[in-house]
Coordinates of C-alpha atoms and ligand atoms in Angstrom, one line a residue:
X57 CA 41.0 108.3 51.6
X58 CA 37.7 109.1 53.8
X59 CA 37.9 107.7 58.2
X60 CA 35.2 104.8 58.0
X61 CA 32.4 106.8 60.1
X62 CA 29.9 104.6 60.7
X63 CA 26.7 105.0 60.2
X64 CA 22.8 103.9 61.7
X65 CA 21.2 101.5 59.2
X66 CA 17.1 100.3 59.2
X67 CA 17.6 96.3 58.9
X68 CA 14.4 95.6 57.5
X69 CA 14.1 98.3 54.7
X70 CA 18.2 99.2 54.5
X71 CA 17.2 102.9 55.7
X72 CA 20.3 105.1 56.8
X73 CA 20.1 107.5 59.7
X74 CA 23.1 109.7 60.6
X75 CA 21.7 108.7 64.8
X76 CA 20.0 105.6 66.3
X77 CA 16.8 105.5 66.3
X78 CA 14.1 103.6 68.1
X79 CA 11.3 103.5 65.5
X80 CA 12.6 103.3 62.0
X81 CA 11.0 106.5 60.4
X82 CA 11.3 104.8 56.3
X83 CA 9.1 101.8 57.3
X84 CA 8.1 102.4 60.9
X85 CA 9.3 98.9 62.3
X86 CA 11.0 99.5 65.1
X87 CA 14.3 97.5 67.0
X88 CA 15.3 97.7 63.7
X89 CA 18.1 100.3 63.4
X90 CA 21.8 99.0 64.5
X91 CA 25.0 100.6 63.4
X92 CA 27.3 99.5 60.8
X93 CA 30.8 101.1 59.3
X94 CA 30.0 102.9 56.6
X95 CA 28.9 100.9 53.7
X96 CA 31.9 101.5 51.0
X97 CA 30.5 99.2 48.6
X98 CA 32.6 95.9 46.8
X99 CA 35.6 98.3 45.3
X100 CA 34.3 101.3 46.2
X101 CA 37.8 102.9 47.8
X102 CA 40.2 101.5 45.8
X103 CA 38.7 101.7 42.5
X104 CA 37.8 105.2 42.7
X105 CA 41.5 106.5 44.4
X106 CA 42.6 109.3 42.5
X107 CA 41.2 108.0 39.4
X108 CA 40.1 110.2 36.5
X109 CA 37.4 109.2 34.4
X110 CA 38.1 107.4 31.3
X111 CA 36.0 107.4 28.5
X112 CA 34.2 104.9 26.9
X113 CA 32.8 104.4 23.6
X114 CA 28.7 105.2 23.3
X115 CA 26.4 103.2 21.0
X116 CA 22.9 103.1 19.5
X117 CA 20.1 102.5 20.4
X118 CA 19.4 100.7 17.3
X119 CA 22.7 98.7 17.3
X120 CA 22.8 94.7 17.0
X121 CA 22.1 92.8 20.1
X122 CA 21.4 89.2 19.6
X123 CA 19.7 87.4 22.1
X124 CA 21.8 84.6 23.6
X125 CA 19.8 81.2 24.2
X126 CA 17.8 81.2 27.6
X127 CA 18.9 78.4 30.5
X128 CA 15.2 76.8 30.2
X129 CA 15.5 74.6 33.2
X130 CA 13.3 72.4 32.3
X131 CA 11.2 72.6 35.1
X132 CA 8.0 74.1 32.4
X133 CA 6.6 76.0 36.2
X134 CA 9.6 77.0 36.7
X135 CA 10.8 78.5 33.3
X136 CA 7.3 80.2 32.3
X137 CA 7.7 82.5 35.3
X138 CA 10.9 83.2 34.6
X139 CA 9.6 84.5 31.0
X140 CA 10.7 81.0 29.2
X141 CA 13.8 80.4 30.7
X142 CA 16.6 82.0 32.4
X143 CA 18.5 84.6 30.6
X144 CA 22.3 84.3 30.9
X145 CA 24.1 87.3 32.8
X146 CA 20.8 88.6 35.3
X147 CA 19.6 88.1 38.9
X148 CA 17.0 86.1 40.3
X149 CA 16.3 86.9 43.9
X150 CA 13.3 84.0 45.0
X151 CA 11.8 84.9 48.5
X152 CA 10.1 82.6 50.3
X153 CA 9.5 82.0 53.8
X154 CA 11.8 79.2 55.7
X155 CA 10.6 75.7 55.2
X156 CA 8.3 76.4 52.0
X157 CA 10.8 74.7 49.6
X158 CA 13.3 76.9 47.9
X159 CA 16.3 75.1 48.3
X160 CA 13.6 72.4 46.9
X161 CA 12.8 73.6 43.9
X162 CA 16.6 75.2 43.2
X163 CA 18.0 71.7 43.5
X164 CA 15.6 69.9 41.3
X165 CA 16.3 73.0 38.7
X166 CA 19.9 72.3 39.3
X167 CA 19.9 69.6 38.0
X168 CA 18.3 69.3 35.3
X169 CA 20.1 72.1 34.0
X170 CA 23.5 69.9 34.6
X171 CA 22.0 67.5 33.0
X172 CA 21.8 69.3 29.8
X173 CA 25.6 69.8 30.4
X174 CA 25.9 73.1 30.9
X175 CA 28.3 73.5 34.6
X176 CA 25.6 74.3 37.4
X177 CA 27.2 75.6 40.8
X178 CA 25.0 75.8 43.6
X179 CA 26.4 76.9 47.0
X180 CA 24.9 77.0 50.3
X181 CA 25.3 78.5 53.2
X182 CA 23.1 77.2 55.3
X183 CA 23.4 73.6 54.7
X184 CA 26.9 71.8 55.1
X185 CA 27.7 69.8 51.6
X186 CA 26.0 66.0 53.1
X187 CA 23.0 67.8 53.8
X188 CA 22.6 69.1 50.4
X189 CA 23.3 66.1 48.6
X190 CA 20.9 63.8 51.3
X191 CA 18.4 66.4 50.3
X192 CA 19.2 65.1 46.4
X193 CA 19.9 61.4 46.5
X194 CA 15.9 61.5 49.1
X195 CA 14.5 63.5 45.4
X196 CA 16.4 60.5 43.3
X197 CA 18.8 63.9 42.3
X198 CA 21.9 62.4 43.1
X199 CA 23.8 61.2 40.1
X200 CA 23.5 65.1 38.2
X201 CA 26.4 66.5 38.0
X202 CA 25.5 69.6 40.3
X203 CA 28.7 71.6 41.5
X204 CA 28.3 71.3 45.1
X205 CA 30.1 74.1 47.8
X206 CA 29.0 75.1 51.5
X207 CA 30.8 78.5 50.9
X208 CA 29.9 81.8 52.7
X209 CA 33.2 84.3 51.6
X210 CA 31.9 86.2 48.4
X211 CA 35.8 86.6 47.5
X212 CA 35.6 83.1 47.2
X213 CA 32.9 82.1 45.7
X214 CA 33.2 84.4 42.9
X215 CA 37.5 83.2 42.3
X216 CA 36.1 79.3 42.2
X217 CA 32.9 80.0 39.9
X218 CA 35.4 82.0 37.6
X219 CA 37.6 79.6 37.5
X220 CA 37.4 76.4 35.0
X221 CA 35.0 76.0 32.9
X222 CA 32.3 78.8 32.0
X223 CA 29.4 78.2 34.4
X224 CA 25.7 78.6 33.1
X225 CA 23.8 78.3 36.4
X226 CA 25.0 79.5 39.8
X227 CA 22.4 78.8 43.0
X228 CA 22.9 81.4 45.7
X229 CA 21.5 79.3 48.8
X230 CA 21.3 82.3 50.2
X231 CA 22.4 85.8 50.9
X232 CA 22.0 86.4 54.3
X233 CA 24.3 83.7 55.5
X234 CA 27.0 85.5 52.3
X235 CA 29.4 87.3 53.7
X236 CA 32.7 90.2 52.2
X237 CA 35.8 91.0 53.1
X238 CA 35.3 94.2 51.7
X239 CA 32.3 95.5 54.7
X240 CA 33.0 95.5 57.9
X241 CA 29.8 94.4 59.9
X242 CA 28.4 91.0 60.4
X243 CA 27.0 88.3 57.7
X244 CA 23.4 89.4 57.5
X245 CA 23.5 92.5 58.0
X246 CA 22.2 95.0 55.1
X247 CA 25.8 96.1 53.8
X248 CA 26.8 92.7 54.1
X249 CA 23.9 91.2 51.7
X250 CA 24.0 94.4 49.7
X251 CA 27.8 94.2 49.5
X252 CA 27.5 90.5 48.2
X253 CA 24.8 90.6 46.3
X254 CA 26.6 93.2 44.2
X255 CA 29.5 91.4 44.1
X256 CA 27.6 88.3 42.5
X257 CA 25.6 90.2 40.7
X258 CA 28.7 91.3 39.1
X259 CA 30.1 88.6 38.3
X260 CA 26.9 87.1 36.7
X261 CA 26.7 90.1 34.3
X262 CA 30.5 89.5 33.7
X263 CA 30.6 85.9 33.3
X264 CA 27.1 85.2 31.5
X265 CA 26.3 83.1 34.3
X266 CA 22.3 82.8 34.6
X267 CA 22.2 84.0 38.5
X268 CA 19.8 82.4 41.7
X269 CA 20.0 83.7 44.8
X270 CA 17.9 82.6 47.5
X271 CA 16.3 85.0 50.2
X272 CA 14.8 85.0 53.6
X273 CA 11.3 86.8 54.6
X274 CA 10.8 87.2 58.2
X275 CA 7.8 88.6 59.6
X276 CA 9.6 90.4 62.3
X277 CA 12.1 91.4 60.0
X278 CA 15.0 91.2 62.0
X279 CA 17.3 90.1 59.9
X280 CA 17.8 91.9 56.8
X281 CA 15.4 91.2 54.3
X282 CA 16.3 90.5 51.4
X283 CA 14.0 94.0 50.0
X284 CA 17.2 96.0 48.9
X285 CA 18.6 93.7 47.2
X286 CA 15.0 93.5 45.1
X287 CA 16.2 96.6 43.4
X288 CA 19.8 94.9 42.3
X289 CA 18.4 91.5 40.6
X290 CA 16.5 91.5 37.6
X291 CA 14.2 89.7 38.3
X292 CA 11.9 88.9 42.3
X293 CA 10.1 85.4 42.4
X294 CA 8.1 85.1 45.4
X295 CA 7.2 81.4 46.8
X296 CA 4.5 81.1 48.3
X297 CA 1.9 78.5 50.2
X298 CA 0.5 77.3 53.3
X299 CA 2.6 75.1 55.6
X300 CA -0.5 73.3 56.1
X301 CA -1.4 72.9 52.2
X302 CA 1.4 70.9 49.5
X303 CA 0.8 73.9 47.0
X304 CA 3.0 76.2 46.4
X305 CA 3.0 79.5 44.2
X306 CA 5.8 81.3 42.4
X307 CA 4.8 85.0 40.9
X308 CA 7.1 87.1 39.8
X309 CA 7.3 90.5 41.7
X310 CA 9.1 92.1 38.8
X311 CA 11.1 90.5 36.2
X312 CA 13.0 92.4 33.3
X313 CA 12.9 89.7 31.0
X314 CA 9.2 88.8 31.4
X315 CA 6.3 89.0 32.0
X316 CA 5.4 89.6 35.7
X317 CA 1.4 87.6 35.7
X318 CA 2.8 84.7 35.5
X319 CA 2.3 82.7 37.8
X320 CA 4.2 78.7 38.8
X321 CA 2.0 76.6 40.4
X322 CA 4.0 73.6 42.2
X323 CA 2.9 70.0 44.9
X324 CA 5.3 69.3 47.5
X325 CA 5.6 65.9 47.5
X326 CA 7.1 62.9 49.0
X327 CA 9.4 63.7 46.1
X328 CA 10.1 67.3 46.3
X329 CA 8.3 69.6 43.6
X330 CA 5.9 68.6 41.5
X331 CA 4.8 70.6 38.9
X332 CA 1.0 71.7 38.4
X333 CA 0.1 71.9 35.0
X334 CA -4.4 72.3 35.8
X335 CA -4.3 74.1 39.1
X336 CA -8.5 74.2 39.1
X337 CA -8.2 70.3 38.9
X338 CA -5.9 70.8 42.4
X339 CA -7.8 73.2 44.2
X340 CA -11.4 71.9 43.5
X341 CA -10.2 68.0 44.0
X342 CA -12.1 68.2 46.9
X343 CA -15.3 69.2 46.5
X344 CA -18.3 67.3 47.4
X345 CA -20.3 68.2 44.3
X346 CA -24.1 69.5 45.1
X347 CA -24.0 68.6 48.8
X348 CA -25.3 71.7 51.2
X349 CA -25.7 75.2 50.2
X350 CA -22.9 77.6 51.6
X351 CA -20.2 76.6 48.4
X352 CA -19.4 78.8 45.6
X353 CA -17.0 78.0 43.0
X354 CA -15.1 81.1 41.8
X355 CA -13.6 81.2 38.3
X356 CA -10.7 83.0 39.4
X357 CA -7.2 84.2 37.5
X358 CA -3.8 84.4 39.6
X359 CA -1.7 86.3 37.3
X360 CA -2.7 85.7 33.8
X361 CA -4.0 81.8 34.9
X362 CA -7.5 80.9 35.2
X363 CA -8.0 79.1 38.7
X364 CA -10.7 77.3 39.6
X365 CA -11.4 77.7 44.1
X366 CA -14.3 76.7 46.0
X367 CA -16.1 79.2 48.4
X368 CA -17.7 78.5 51.1
X369 CA -19.6 79.6 53.6
X370 CA -21.6 79.6 56.8
X371 CA -24.0 81.6 58.5
X372 CA -25.1 81.0 62.1
X373 CA -27.5 82.4 64.3
X374 CA -25.5 84.2 67.0
X375 CA -24.7 82.8 71.0
X376 CA -22.3 85.4 71.6
X377 CA -23.3 89.1 72.2
X378 CA -21.1 90.5 68.8
X379 CA -21.0 87.9 66.1
X380 CA -18.5 86.6 65.2
X381 CA -17.2 87.5 61.2
X382 CA -14.4 84.8 60.6
X383 CA -13.0 84.4 57.2
X384 CA -9.8 82.7 55.9
X385 CA -8.7 83.0 52.4
X386 CA -9.5 86.1 51.7
X387 CA -10.0 89.9 53.4
X388 CA -11.7 90.7 55.4
X389 CA -12.3 93.8 54.8
X390 CA -14.0 92.6 51.5
X391 CA -16.6 90.5 53.6
X392 CA -16.9 93.6 55.7
X393 CA -18.0 95.5 52.1
X394 CA -20.2 93.0 50.4
X395 CA -22.2 91.9 54.1
X396 CA -23.1 95.5 54.4
X397 CA -23.7 95.5 50.4
X398 CA -26.3 92.4 50.7
X399 CA -27.9 93.8 53.6
X400 CA -28.2 97.6 52.7
X401 CA -28.8 96.9 48.4
X402 CA -29.9 92.9 48.9
X403 CA -32.3 93.0 51.6
X404 CA -30.7 90.8 53.9
X405 CA -30.4 91.1 57.8
X406 CA -26.9 89.4 58.6
X407 CA -27.0 91.2 61.9
X408 CA -27.6 88.5 64.8
X409 CA -25.1 85.7 62.7
X410 CA -22.4 84.0 63.1
X411 CA -20.5 84.5 59.6
X412 CA -17.4 82.3 58.5
X413 CA -15.7 82.5 55.2
X414 CA -13.4 80.0 53.8
X415 CA -11.4 79.7 50.6
X416 CA -10.8 75.7 49.9
X417 CA -7.1 74.6 49.7
X418 CA -5.6 76.8 51.6
X419 CA -5.8 80.0 49.0
X420 CA -5.5 83.0 49.6
X421 CA -7.5 85.0 46.8
X422 CA -6.7 88.5 46.8
X423 CA -8.9 89.7 43.2
X424 CA -12.1 91.3 43.4
X425 CA -13.3 89.6 41.7
X426 CA -14.6 86.9 43.9
X427 CA -16.9 89.0 45.8
X428 CA -19.8 87.7 43.8
X429 CA -19.2 84.4 44.3
X430 CA -19.2 85.4 48.1
X431 CA -22.0 87.1 48.0
X432 CA -23.8 83.5 46.2
X433 CA -22.0 81.7 48.9
X434 CA -23.4 83.7 51.6
X435 CA -26.6 84.0 49.9
X436 CA -27.2 80.6 49.8
X437 CA -26.1 79.6 53.7
X438 CA -27.9 81.8 54.4
X439 CA -31.5 80.6 52.2
X440 CA -30.7 77.0 53.0
X441 CA -30.4 77.2 48.8
X442 CA -27.8 74.9 46.9
X443 CA -26.2 76.3 44.2
X444 CA -26.2 74.9 41.4
X445 CA -22.8 72.1 41.1
X446 CA -21.9 73.1 37.6
X447 CA -22.3 76.8 38.1
X448 CA -19.5 79.0 38.3
X449 CA -19.7 82.8 39.4
X450 CA -17.1 85.9 39.2
X451 CA -17.5 89.6 39.3
X452 CA -16.6 93.1 41.3
X453 CA -19.4 94.2 43.4
X454 CA -20.2 97.7 43.9
X455 CA -21.3 100.0 47.0
X456 CA -23.9 101.2 45.2
X457 CA -25.0 97.5 44.8
X458 CA -24.2 96.6 41.6
X459 CA -22.2 93.9 39.7
X460 CA -19.3 95.3 37.7
X461 CA -17.2 93.8 35.3
X462 CA -13.8 92.0 35.8
X463 CA -11.0 91.1 33.6
X464 CA -10.5 88.3 31.8
X465 CA -13.5 87.1 31.5
X466 CA -13.4 84.8 28.2
X467 CA -10.3 83.0 30.2
X468 CA -11.9 82.4 33.1
X469 CA -15.5 80.9 30.9
X470 CA -13.2 78.7 29.1
X471 CA -11.6 77.2 32.0
X472 CA -15.2 76.7 33.3
X473 CA -16.5 75.2 30.4
X474 CA -13.0 72.6 30.2
X475 CA -13.3 71.7 33.8
X476 CA -16.9 71.2 33.0
X477 CA -18.9 74.1 34.0
X478 CA -21.6 74.4 31.8
X479 CA -23.1 77.4 33.5
X480 CA -21.7 80.9 34.7
X481 CA -23.3 84.1 36.2
X482 CA -21.1 86.8 35.8
X483 CA -21.4 90.7 34.9
X484 CA -21.8 91.6 31.5
X485 CA -18.1 92.0 29.7
X486 CA -15.8 94.7 30.1
X487 CA -16.3 96.2 26.2
X488 CA -13.5 95.1 25.1
X489 CA -13.7 91.5 25.7
X490 CA -17.2 91.6 23.4
X491 CA -20.6 92.8 24.4
X492 CA -22.2 89.0 23.8
X493 CA -21.8 86.7 26.4
X494 CA -21.6 83.2 25.9
X495 CA -24.0 80.1 26.0
X496 CA -25.0 79.6 30.1
X497 CA -23.8 82.5 31.2
X498 CA -26.5 84.3 33.3
X499 CA -25.6 87.9 33.9
X500 CA -25.8 89.5 37.0
X501 CA -26.8 93.1 37.0
X502 CA -27.1 94.0 40.8
X503 CA -27.0 92.1 44.3
X504 CA -30.6 92.3 44.1
X505 CA -31.0 89.8 41.5
X506 CA -28.5 87.6 42.8
X507 CA -30.3 87.6 46.0
X508 CA -33.6 86.9 44.4
X509 CA -32.3 84.1 41.9
X510 CA -30.9 82.4 44.7
X511 CA -34.0 82.7 46.7
X512 CA -35.8 81.9 44.1
X513 CA -34.3 78.5 43.9
X514 CA -34.8 78.0 47.5
X515 CA -38.4 78.3 47.4
X516 CA -38.7 75.8 44.3
X517 CA -36.4 73.7 46.5
X518 CA -39.1 73.8 49.4
X519 CA -41.8 73.5 47.8
X520 CA -40.5 70.9 45.5
X521 CA -41.3 68.9 48.7
X522 CA -39.4 68.5 52.1
X523 CA -39.9 71.5 53.7
X524 CA -37.5 71.2 56.7
X525 CA -35.0 73.9 55.2
X526 CA -33.4 75.6 58.0
X527 CA -34.4 78.8 59.5
X528 CA -33.8 82.0 57.5
X529 CA -32.4 85.1 58.8
X530 CA -35.6 87.5 60.5
X531 CA -37.5 84.0 61.8
X532 CA -40.3 85.0 59.6
X533 CA -41.1 82.0 56.6
X534 CA -44.7 84.2 56.3
X535 CA -46.6 83.9 53.5
X536 CA -45.2 80.8 52.4
X537 CA -44.1 82.5 49.1
X538 CA -45.2 83.4 45.6
X539 CA -44.8 81.2 42.7
X540 CA -41.2 80.9 43.5
X541 CA -39.9 83.7 41.0
X542 CA -37.7 86.9 42.5
X543 CA -38.6 89.0 44.6
X544 CA -42.0 87.5 46.8
X545 CA -39.4 84.4 47.7
X546 CA -37.1 87.2 49.2
X547 CA -40.1 88.9 50.5
X548 CA -40.5 84.9 52.4
X549 CA -37.6 85.2 53.7
X550 CA -37.2 87.4 55.9
X551 CA -35.7 89.7 54.3
X552 CA -36.7 93.6 53.6
X553 CA -38.2 93.7 49.8
X554 CA -36.2 96.5 48.1
X555 CA -36.8 98.3 44.9
X556 CA -34.0 96.9 43.9
X557 CA -35.0 93.8 45.2
X558 CA -38.1 93.5 42.7
X559 CA -36.2 93.8 40.1
X560 CA -36.2 89.9 38.4
X561 CA -33.3 88.1 37.8
X562 CA -31.5 90.0 34.2
X563 CA -31.5 87.4 31.7
X564 CA -28.5 85.8 29.7
Ligands
TYD900 P1 13.2 73.5 51.4 O1 14.5 73.5 50.2 O2 14.1 72.8 52.0 O3 13.0 75.1 51.9 P2 13.5 76.8 52.2 O4 15.1 76.3 51.0 O5 12.9 77.2 52.0 O6 13.7 76.4 53.7 O7 12.1 72.2 51.9 C1 11.8 72.7 53.1 C2 10.4 71.6 53.5 O8 10.4 70.9 52.3 C3 10.2 70.4 54.5 O9 9.7 71.1 55.6 C4 10.1 69.7 54.0 C5 9.8 69.7 52.5 N1 9.9 68.7 51.5 C6 9.5 67.9 51.2 O10 8.4 67.9 51.2 N2 9.4 66.6 50.5 C7 10.7 66.4 49.4 O11 10.9 66.1 48.8 C8 11.8 68.0 50.5 C9 13.3 67.3 49.2 C10 10.7 68.7 51.7
MG901 MG1 16.2 76.5 52.1

């Protein structure tokens, strides 16, 4: 048997180098490389010793395989992300920041499966059984027949799971606390995380138990991230949320047994995680209808799920040398891009203004389709024109100033209609989804037509009486505006009318 050599392993990404380095060349993190005894893996040395391979029968692709029934937890949002329940013999990694609610979700899932009569084991390496019991009691699950253990040695855990009745559902909370006898490094190191996961996954495949592994994600990367495990498991879910808000999103980053675009939405309540079957209603619940300018509703899609959310913008004269641009819940780079397009193609002068953009409810929007909604909120704040309270916006803005079609147009419109939004401002639907826009859809082909449309409504509102609208950028209210239509209005608001800005909003 080869002498054990040590190698240097990055604790962030698992890359192995032959000598110590301050910076990992693979992932770029600093001070993450530590010395570990070369990992042989569980059973790696003994199984291979002097072995001549044994041939095994190969099978046809067309061979019969009967699909085993999935283990459904009865928690709809969780089962949906899993692809309709957990496949027997599969391993699922659930990652998320500490305190986000992983243990809470999984003890709820355990209780639900256990109540259906299956053997369910919850192994905690972080909390004592008393702590787990206490939590279960708070959640009103104390009577569920879940078998508990506070153990960290994988060999013992596997032996326990393998004895007695067949285990249907196992939770390991968390993989960072597990360690294996066969590996000579400290718990939490990449070798231990990888080795322990290997042993547990092998047990799951052999026994047909559905295995759920909790993995912590740390920001500084000092503790072995679950990254190395991601390749070994069948599915990777991430549990996300914002500490200041109660909602949580469960996403599938990888799923061998289902779609990865499913999203589960939960709300953290005093009695555990509650399912949110209608997330749009949750995100719009705090919205004051028709109040101030600077708010638009974005018809978004998270995964395959429509999600309506309010986007708020504030454009205010700056008192600083360098105007501030602050954005919460959206990409700062996308804001910069939308602002640049509004300046060069929409004719707005935004230079001397502080600009703030916020996605209400603590959601992080990543879709380019939010461009048009953000632009509408910004233009609304600039012009002082309140946007119609029953309208949604979506569309991707190109650098040329045109508004490009986005996927799932029909889905977005349906969700908007369901929540009582009668109007939508959107680019033409992509050809695949059919050409005819539905009722109430105003086709917006360019940023210029969006600006013209909103500025026109500002003029209408102003000529309608109050006259106390706030100053518009550029300051000049010269001319008082035309008849409230298109480009003249934009000109009235100190915007420099470009050739594009003269094109009236295309009708829908
Ligand atoms: P937990 O499941 O322990 O998080 P994780 O396992 O991801 O580290 O959840 C921790 C947070 O959830 C904690 O801050 C308290 C909150 N919580 C509730 O708000 N309601 C509840 O019913 C429970 C059990 C927890
Ligand atoms: Mg926990």
